[in-house]
PDB file of C-alpha atoms in Angstrom:
ATOM      1  CA  UNK A   1      30.880 106.791  22.683  1.00 75.00           C
ATOM      2  CA  UNK A   2      30.284 103.112  22.077  1.00 76.00           C
ATOM      3  CA  UNK A   3      31.699  99.738  22.970  1.00 78.00           C
ATOM      4  CA  UNK A   4      31.636  96.113  21.868  1.00 78.00           C
ATOM      5  CA  UNK A   5      32.349  93.674  24.678  1.00 80.00           C
ATOM      6  CA  UNK A   6      34.624  90.729  23.933  1.00 76.00           C
ATOM      7  CA  UNK A   7      33.780  87.285  25.307  1.00 83.00           C
ATOM      8  CA  UNK A   8      36.804  85.350  24.124  1.00 81.00           C
ATOM      9  CA  UNK A   9      37.042  82.020  25.907  1.00 82.00           C
ATOM     10  CA  UNK A  10      33.648  82.488  27.536  1.00 88.00           C
ATOM     11  CA  UNK A  11      32.401  79.428  29.435  1.00 90.00           C
ATOM     12  CA  UNK A  12      28.981  78.908  31.024  1.00 92.00           C
ATOM     13  CA  UNK A  13      29.378  77.967  34.686  1.00 93.00           C
ATOM     14  CA  UNK A  14      27.638  74.797  35.840  1.00 94.00           C
ATOM     15  CA  UNK A  15      26.727  76.268  39.229  1.00 93.00           C
ATOM     16  CA  UNK A  16      24.996  79.248  37.593  1.00 92.00           C
ATOM     17  CA  UNK A  17      22.845  76.947  35.445  1.00 93.00           C
ATOM     18  CA  UNK A  18      21.906  74.804  38.445  1.00 93.00           C
ATOM     19  CA  UNK A  19      20.780  77.948  40.282  1.00 91.00           C
ATOM     20  CA  UNK A  20      17.755  77.989  37.960  1.00 89.00           C
ATOM     21  CA  UNK A  21      16.478  74.705  39.388  1.00 89.00           C
ATOM     22  CA  UNK A  22      14.702  74.012  42.650  1.00 87.00           C
ATOM     23  CA  UNK A  23      16.973  72.764  45.429  1.00 82.00           C
ATOM     24  CA  UNK A  24      15.591  69.234  45.221  1.00 82.00           C
ATOM     25  CA  UNK A  25      16.377  69.073  41.468  1.00 85.00           C
ATOM     26  CA  UNK A  26      19.941  70.397  41.504  1.00 87.00           C
ATOM     27  CA  UNK A  27      21.586  67.079  42.368  1.00 88.00           C
ATOM     28  CA  UNK A  28      19.265  65.187  40.045  1.00 90.00           C
ATOM     29  CA  UNK A  29      20.140  67.372  37.026  1.00 91.00           C
ATOM     30  CA  UNK A  30      23.791  68.100  37.768  1.00 93.00           C
ATOM     31  CA  UNK A  31      25.370  65.223  35.815  1.00 93.00           C
ATOM     32  CA  UNK A  32      23.320  65.649  32.638  1.00 92.00           C
ATOM     33  CA  UNK A  33      23.720  69.452  32.779  1.00 93.00           C
ATOM     34  CA  UNK A  34      27.486  69.040  32.988  1.00 94.00           C
ATOM     35  CA  UNK A  35      27.432  66.695  29.961  1.00 92.00           C
ATOM     36  CA  UNK A  36      25.405  69.170  27.889  1.00 92.00           C
ATOM     37  CA  UNK A  37      27.755  72.007  28.863  1.00 92.00           C
ATOM     38  CA  UNK A  38      30.744  69.927  27.750  1.00 90.00           C
ATOM     39  CA  UNK A  39      29.086  69.332  24.366  1.00 85.00           C
ATOM     40  CA  UNK A  40      28.549  73.061  23.779  1.00 84.00           C
ATOM     41  CA  UNK A  41      31.688  74.345  25.531  1.00 79.00           C
ATOM     42  CA  UNK A  42      33.159  75.946  22.408  1.00 84.00           C
ATOM     43  CA  UNK A  43      29.883  76.909  20.764  1.00 88.00           C
ATOM     44  CA  UNK A  44      28.705  79.935  22.726  1.00 87.00           C
ATOM     45  CA  UNK A  45      29.723  83.225  21.062  1.00 86.00           C
ATOM     46  CA  UNK A  46      27.650  85.863  22.862  1.00 89.00           C
ATOM     47  CA  UNK A  47      27.308  89.461  21.714  1.00 86.00           C
ATOM     48  CA  UNK A  48      27.069  92.688  23.729  1.00 90.00           C
ATOM     49  CA  UNK A  49      27.113  96.217  22.326  1.00 89.00           C
ATOM     50  CA  UNK A  50      26.254  99.599  23.840  1.00 93.00           C
ATOM     51  CA  UNK A  51      26.200 103.163  22.589  1.00 93.00           C
ATOM     52  CA  UNK A  52      25.771 106.491  24.399  1.00 95.00           C
ATOM     53  CA  UNK A  53      22.772 108.424  23.037  1.00 96.00           C
ATOM     54  CA  UNK A  54      21.883 112.068  23.799  1.00 97.00           C
ATOM     55  CA  UNK A  55      18.327 112.803  24.972  1.00 96.00           C
ATOM     56  CA  UNK A  56      16.166 115.688  23.733  1.00 96.00           C
ATOM     57  CA  UNK A  57      12.546 116.011  24.843  1.00 96.00           C
ATOM     58  CA  UNK A  58      10.461 117.551  22.053  1.00 96.00           C
ATOM     59  CA  UNK A  59       6.963 117.480  23.581  1.00 95.00           C
ATOM     60  CA  UNK A  60       4.954 115.606  26.187  1.00 93.00           C
ATOM     61  CA  UNK A  61       4.698 112.710  23.699  1.00 92.00           C
ATOM     62  CA  UNK A  62       7.978 112.922  21.742  1.00 94.00           C
ATOM     63  CA  UNK A  63      11.620 112.418  22.656  1.00 95.00           C
ATOM     64  CA  UNK A  64      14.776 112.083  20.612  1.00 96.00           C
ATOM     65  CA  UNK A  65      17.291 109.402  21.558  1.00 96.00           C
ATOM     66  CA  UNK A  66      20.255 110.013  19.337  1.00 94.00           C
ATOM     67  CA  UNK A  67      18.962 110.625  15.808  1.00 92.00           C
ATOM     68  CA  UNK A  68      15.630 108.826  16.284  1.00 93.00           C
ATOM     69  CA  UNK A  69      12.322 110.260  17.498  1.00 95.00           C
ATOM     70  CA  UNK A  70      10.234 108.052  19.772  1.00 94.00           C
ATOM     71  CA  UNK A  71       6.542 108.746  20.329  1.00 91.00           C
ATOM     72  CA  UNK A  72       5.799 107.678  23.893  1.00 90.00           C
ATOM     73  CA  UNK A  73       4.418 109.705  26.786  1.00 90.00           C
ATOM     74  CA  UNK A  74       5.829 107.067  29.153  1.00 89.00           C
ATOM     75  CA  UNK A  75       9.325 107.402  27.689  1.00 91.00           C
ATOM     76  CA  UNK A  76       9.154 111.210  27.842  1.00 92.00           C
ATOM     77  CA  UNK A  77       8.272 111.000  31.544  1.00 90.00           C
ATOM     78  CA  UNK A  78      11.178 108.614  32.147  1.00 89.00           C
ATOM     79  CA  UNK A  79      13.598 110.940  30.340  1.00 92.00           C
ATOM     80  CA  UNK A  80      12.764 113.993  32.458  1.00 90.00           C
ATOM     81  CA  UNK A  81      16.085 115.428  33.718  1.00 88.00           C
ATOM     82  CA  UNK A  82      18.065 112.743  31.834  1.00 93.00           C
ATOM     83  CA  UNK A  83      20.808 114.041  29.510  1.00 94.00           C
ATOM     84  CA  UNK A  84      21.755 110.768  27.860  1.00 95.00           C
ATOM     85  CA  UNK A  85      21.035 107.045  27.872  1.00 96.00           C
ATOM     86  CA  UNK A  86      22.993 103.967  26.867  1.00 96.00           C
ATOM     87  CA  UNK A  87      21.285 101.924  24.184  1.00 94.00           C
ATOM     88  CA  UNK A  88      22.339  98.288  24.185  1.00 93.00           C
ATOM     89  CA  UNK A  89      22.020  94.935  22.450  1.00 90.00           C
ATOM     90  CA  UNK A  90      22.865  91.625  24.082  1.00 90.00           C
ATOM     91  CA  UNK A  91      22.491  88.108  22.698  1.00 88.00           C
ATOM     92  CA  UNK A  92      23.583  84.552  23.429  1.00 89.00           C
ATOM     93  CA  UNK A  93      24.658  84.383  19.767  1.00 85.00           C
ATOM     94  CA  UNK A  94      23.274  82.479  16.821  1.00 84.00           C
ATOM     95  CA  UNK A  95      25.567  79.488  17.412  1.00 87.00           C
ATOM     96  CA  UNK A  96      24.091  78.566  20.792  1.00 89.00           C
ATOM     97  CA  UNK A  97      20.569  79.395  19.595  1.00 88.00           C
ATOM     98  CA  UNK A  98      20.908  76.980  16.682  1.00 87.00           C
ATOM     99  CA  UNK A  99      22.490  74.289  18.880  1.00 89.00           C
ATOM    100  CA  UNK A 100      19.253  74.029  20.847  1.00 88.00           C
ATOM    101  CA  UNK A 101      17.752  72.211  17.860  1.00 86.00           C
ATOM    102  CA  UNK A 102      19.988  69.221  18.601  1.00 87.00           C
ATOM    103  CA  UNK A 103      18.197  68.676  21.921  1.00 86.00           C
ATOM    104  CA  UNK A 104      15.636  65.909  21.298  1.00 86.00           C
ATOM    105  CA  UNK A 105      14.939  64.735  24.849  1.00 90.00           C
ATOM    106  CA  UNK A 106      12.417  66.819  26.831  1.00 92.00           C
ATOM    107  CA  UNK A 107      14.683  66.971  29.879  1.00 90.00           C
ATOM    108  CA  UNK A 108      17.632  68.078  27.746  1.00 92.00           C
ATOM    109  CA  UNK A 109      15.472  70.806  26.228  1.00 92.00           C
ATOM    110  CA  UNK A 110      14.473  72.009  29.702  1.00 92.00           C
ATOM    111  CA  UNK A 111      18.086  72.099  30.847  1.00 93.00           C
ATOM    112  CA  UNK A 112      19.232  73.832  27.663  1.00 93.00           C
ATOM    113  CA  UNK A 113      16.651  76.573  28.232  1.00 93.00           C
ATOM    114  CA  UNK A 114      18.349  77.225  31.570  1.00 94.00           C
ATOM    115  CA  UNK A 115      21.762  77.182  29.884  1.00 94.00           C
ATOM    116  CA  UNK A 116      20.640  79.843  27.395  1.00 93.00           C
ATOM    117  CA  UNK A 117      19.057  81.903  30.187  1.00 93.00           C
ATOM    118  CA  UNK A 118      22.319  81.708  32.155  1.00 94.00           C
ATOM    119  CA  UNK A 119      24.283  82.847  29.115  1.00 93.00           C
ATOM    120  CA  UNK A 120      21.946  85.811  28.536  1.00 93.00           C
ATOM    121  CA  UNK A 121      22.197  86.817  32.198  1.00 93.00           C
ATOM    122  CA  UNK A 122      26.005  86.605  31.995  1.00 94.00           C
ATOM    123  CA  UNK A 123      26.175  88.734  28.856  1.00 93.00           C
ATOM    124  CA  UNK A 124      23.646  91.282  30.059  1.00 94.00           C
ATOM    125  CA  UNK A 125      25.418  91.452  33.414  1.00 93.00           C
ATOM    126  CA  UNK A 126      28.743  92.199  31.745  1.00 94.00           C
ATOM    127  CA  UNK A 127      27.118  94.838  29.519  1.00 94.00           C
ATOM    128  CA  UNK A 128      25.257  96.462  32.425  1.00 93.00           C
ATOM    129  CA  UNK A 129      28.397  96.522  34.565  1.00 92.00           C
ATOM    130  CA  UNK A 130      30.321  98.230  31.774  1.00 93.00           C
ATOM    131  CA  UNK A 131      27.587 100.829  31.322  1.00 94.00           C
ATOM    132  CA  UNK A 132      27.284 101.544  35.060  1.00 91.00           C
ATOM    133  CA  UNK A 133      30.992 102.331  35.092  1.00 90.00           C
ATOM    134  CA  UNK A 134      30.127 105.303  32.854  1.00 91.00           C
ATOM    135  CA  UNK A 135      27.370 106.632  35.147  1.00 87.00           C
ATOM    136  CA  UNK A 136      27.708 109.158  37.997  1.00 82.00           C
ATOM    137  CA  UNK A 137      28.096 107.885  41.549  1.00 76.00           C
ATOM    138  CA  UNK A 138      25.121 107.614  43.915  1.00 72.00           C
ATOM    139  CA  UNK A 139      22.444 107.740  41.229  1.00 79.00           C
ATOM    140  CA  UNK A 140      19.402 105.526  40.769  1.00 83.00           C
ATOM    141  CA  UNK A 141      19.930 103.182  37.802  1.00 86.00           C
ATOM    142  CA  UNK A 142      17.072 102.217  35.485  1.00 88.00           C
ATOM    143  CA  UNK A 143      16.483 100.058  32.431  1.00 91.00           C
ATOM    144  CA  UNK A 144      13.623 100.252  29.941  1.00 91.00           C
ATOM    145  CA  UNK A 145      12.879  97.988  26.973  1.00 88.00           C
ATOM    146  CA  UNK A 146      10.475  98.502  24.066  1.00 88.00           C
ATOM    147  CA  UNK A 147       7.375  96.403  24.649  1.00 82.00           C
ATOM    148  CA  UNK A 148       8.080  95.378  28.233  1.00 73.00           C
ATOM    149  CA  UNK A 149       6.080  98.148  29.862  1.00 63.00           C
ATOM    150  CA  UNK A 150       2.873  99.842  28.746  1.00 69.00           C
ATOM    151  CA  UNK A 151       3.592 103.001  26.851  1.00 79.00           C
ATOM    152  CA  UNK A 152       6.676 102.019  24.837  1.00 86.00           C
ATOM    153  CA  UNK A 153       5.646 100.082  21.748  1.00 85.00           C
ATOM    154  CA  UNK A 154       7.522  96.901  20.825  1.00 84.00           C
ATOM    155  CA  UNK A 155       7.717  98.260  17.262  1.00 84.00           C
ATOM    156  CA  UNK A 156      10.221 100.840  18.527  1.00 87.00           C
ATOM    157  CA  UNK A 157      12.737  98.025  18.895  1.00 85.00           C
ATOM    158  CA  UNK A 158      13.466  98.548  15.178  1.00 84.00           C
ATOM    159  CA  UNK A 159      14.338 102.198  15.834  1.00 87.00           C
ATOM    160  CA  UNK A 160      16.577 101.279  18.740  1.00 89.00           C
ATOM    161  CA  UNK A 161      18.399  98.718  16.630  1.00 85.00           C
ATOM    162  CA  UNK A 162      18.760 101.332  13.900  1.00 84.00           C
ATOM    163  CA  UNK A 163      20.633 103.589  16.312  1.00 87.00           C
ATOM    164  CA  UNK A 164      23.177 100.818  16.837  1.00 83.00           C
ATOM    165  CA  UNK A 165      23.599  99.815  13.192  1.00 74.00           C
ATOM    166  CA  UNK A 166      26.724 101.906  12.736  1.00 64.00           C
ATOM    167  CA  UNK A 167      28.494 100.210  15.653  1.00 63.00           C
ATOM    168  CA  UNK A 168      31.106  97.945  14.125  1.00 58.00           C
ATOM    169  CA  UNK A 169      30.370  94.315  14.898  1.00 54.00           C
ATOM    170  CA  UNK A 170      26.569  94.442  15.021  1.00 56.00           C
ATOM    171  CA  UNK A 171      25.595  90.950  13.945  1.00 51.00           C
ATOM    172  CA  UNK A 172      22.889  90.011  11.455  1.00 54.00           C
ATOM    173  CA  UNK A 173      21.605  87.593  14.088  1.00 49.00           C
ATOM    174  CA  UNK A 174      20.208  90.569  15.992  1.00 55.00           C
ATOM    175  CA  UNK A 175      17.372  91.121  13.576  1.00 58.00           C
ATOM    176  CA  UNK A 176      13.662  91.264  14.266  1.00 58.00           C
ATOM    177  CA  UNK A 177      10.854  89.505  12.446  1.00 58.00           C
ATOM    178  CA  UNK A 178       7.553  90.895  11.221  1.00 54.00           C
ATOM    179  CA  UNK A 179       6.201  91.011  14.775  1.00 53.00           C
ATOM    180  CA  UNK A 180       9.149  93.139  15.972  1.00 49.00           C
ATOM    181  CA  UNK A 181      10.499  90.246  18.056  1.00 55.00           C
ATOM    182  CA  UNK A 182      14.054  88.955  17.879  1.00 65.00           C
ATOM    183  CA  UNK A 183      14.463  85.846  15.740  1.00 67.00           C
ATOM    184  CA  UNK A 184      16.768  84.691  18.530  1.00 71.00           C
ATOM    185  CA  UNK A 185      14.514  85.044  21.570  1.00 78.00           C
ATOM    186  CA  UNK A 186      17.500  84.972  23.932  1.00 86.00           C
ATOM    187  CA  UNK A 187      18.445  88.479  22.837  1.00 86.00           C
ATOM    188  CA  UNK A 188      17.509  91.788  24.413  1.00 87.00           C
ATOM    189  CA  UNK A 189      17.644  95.474  23.570  1.00 89.00           C
ATOM    190  CA  UNK A 190      16.912  98.501  25.690  1.00 92.00           C
ATOM    191  CA  UNK A 191      18.305 101.573  27.393  1.00 95.00           C
ATOM    192  CA  UNK A 192      20.074 102.009  30.732  1.00 94.00           C
ATOM    193  CA  UNK A 193      20.313 105.411  32.382  1.00 93.00           C
ATOM    194  CA  UNK A 194      20.850 107.202  35.689  1.00 89.00           C
ATOM    195  CA  UNK A 195      18.284 109.493  37.251  1.00 85.00           C
ATOM    196  CA  UNK A 196      18.041 111.108  40.679  1.00 77.00           C
ATOM    197  CA  UNK A 197      20.229 110.626  43.719  1.00 72.00           C
ATOM    198  CA  UNK A 198      20.447 107.669  46.064  1.00 67.00           C
ATOM    199  CA  UNK A 199      22.665 106.705  48.984  1.00 62.00           C
ATOM    200  CA  UNK A 200      25.645 104.694  47.817  1.00 63.00           C
ATOM    201  CA  UNK A 201      24.882 101.000  47.275  1.00 75.00           C
ATOM    202  CA  UNK A 202      28.193  99.177  47.006  1.00 79.00           C
ATOM    203  CA  UNK A 203      26.525  95.970  45.791  1.00 80.00           C
ATOM    204  CA  UNK A 204      25.366  97.775  42.625  1.00 80.00           C
ATOM    205  CA  UNK A 205      28.591  99.692  41.974  1.00 80.00           C
ATOM    206  CA  UNK A 206      31.364  98.014  39.950  1.00 84.00           C
ATOM    207  CA  UNK A 207      33.781 100.944  40.221  1.00 80.00           C
ATOM    208  CA  UNK A 208      37.205  99.586  41.222  1.00 78.00           C
ATOM    209  CA  UNK A 209      39.537 100.927  43.938  1.00 75.00           C
ATOM    210  CA  UNK A 210      36.785 102.742  45.856  1.00 74.00           C
ATOM    211  CA  UNK A 211      38.035 103.727  49.304  1.00 69.00           C
ATOM    212  CA  UNK A 212      34.455 103.946  50.616  1.00 71.00           C
ATOM    213  CA  UNK A 213      33.401 100.424  49.613  1.00 74.00           C
ATOM    214  CA  UNK A 214      31.682  98.541  52.440  1.00 77.00           C
ATOM    215  CA  UNK A 215      30.626  95.332  50.626  1.00 81.00           C
ATOM    216  CA  UNK A 216      31.749  93.739  47.328  1.00 84.00           C
ATOM    217  CA  UNK A 217      30.069  94.493  44.011  1.00 84.00           C
ATOM    218  CA  UNK A 218      27.407  91.879  43.171  1.00 85.00           C
ATOM    219  CA  UNK A 219      26.691  91.571  39.453  1.00 86.00           C
ATOM    220  CA  UNK A 220      23.645  89.339  40.028  1.00 86.00           C
ATOM    221  CA  UNK A 221      22.141  91.987  42.294  1.00 85.00           C
ATOM    222  CA  UNK A 222      22.669  94.615  39.570  1.00 85.00           C
ATOM    223  CA  UNK A 223      21.050  92.389  36.930  1.00 86.00           C
ATOM    224  CA  UNK A 224      18.028  91.646  39.112  1.00 85.00           C
ATOM    225  CA  UNK A 225      17.633  95.324  40.037  1.00 82.00           C
ATOM    226  CA  UNK A 226      17.603  96.329  36.355  1.00 85.00           C
ATOM    227  CA  UNK A 227      15.219  93.513  35.418  1.00 81.00           C
ATOM    228  CA  UNK A 228      12.957  94.664  38.240  1.00 80.00           C
ATOM    229  CA  UNK A 229      13.028  98.325  37.175  1.00 71.00           C
ATOM    230  CA  UNK A 230      11.983  97.393  33.624  1.00 66.00           C
ATOM    231  CA  UNK A 231       9.134  95.107  34.645  1.00 54.00           C
ATOM    232  CA  UNK A 232      10.952  91.960  33.454  1.00 48.00           C
ATOM    233  CA  UNK A 233      12.175  90.658  36.802  1.00 41.00           C
ATOM    234  CA  UNK A 234      13.198  87.002  36.816  1.00 42.00           C
ATOM    235  CA  UNK A 235      14.703  84.890  39.566  1.00 33.00           C
TER     236      UNK A 235
END
């Protein structure tokens, strides 16, 4: 089971970019941020792909995700009682990444960093929401990424990408350099999975038409919770 998310007509929201600035800077940066967003309105072509991967623990140091074997005691511990994970790739896209080179002014560069961060959060949020729709109700949701926590080597990002190579639409932009880092640094790979039971948290659940819902789904809350669980929490 796999999916490529479409972002036709995607637009980066001004208010979401301004949320990255301190309160006293929002008004100061609003006009120039809006101008930059207008210049790149039709440029952003983000990418999001996920694939369901079966889990098989081989030893205390080895675990199969799909057809790849990963050597990580930490990952084996995380996969205890987990039947499958969802490997994913998300990226702001090469077009927006290359457009950053047109920013010559230091302030414009600072603002464009926030624009790219907003785009990545949007794309990851959409991907995470789609994956969570596949998970059982009332389960704890986790994310792990190669290299972001001790015990899962960044070099394993190549293996994870290899598991997604056969998904139609995987872009050449999502390649890694000799240091196993994405050439486009506003890209991310990892796994999302459910483990254990928790009381229902409506803010983290995107399932529609739930008769037990007490508060609306909050995609930002889901994104921050997953960032936090992987050790890459960002405000």
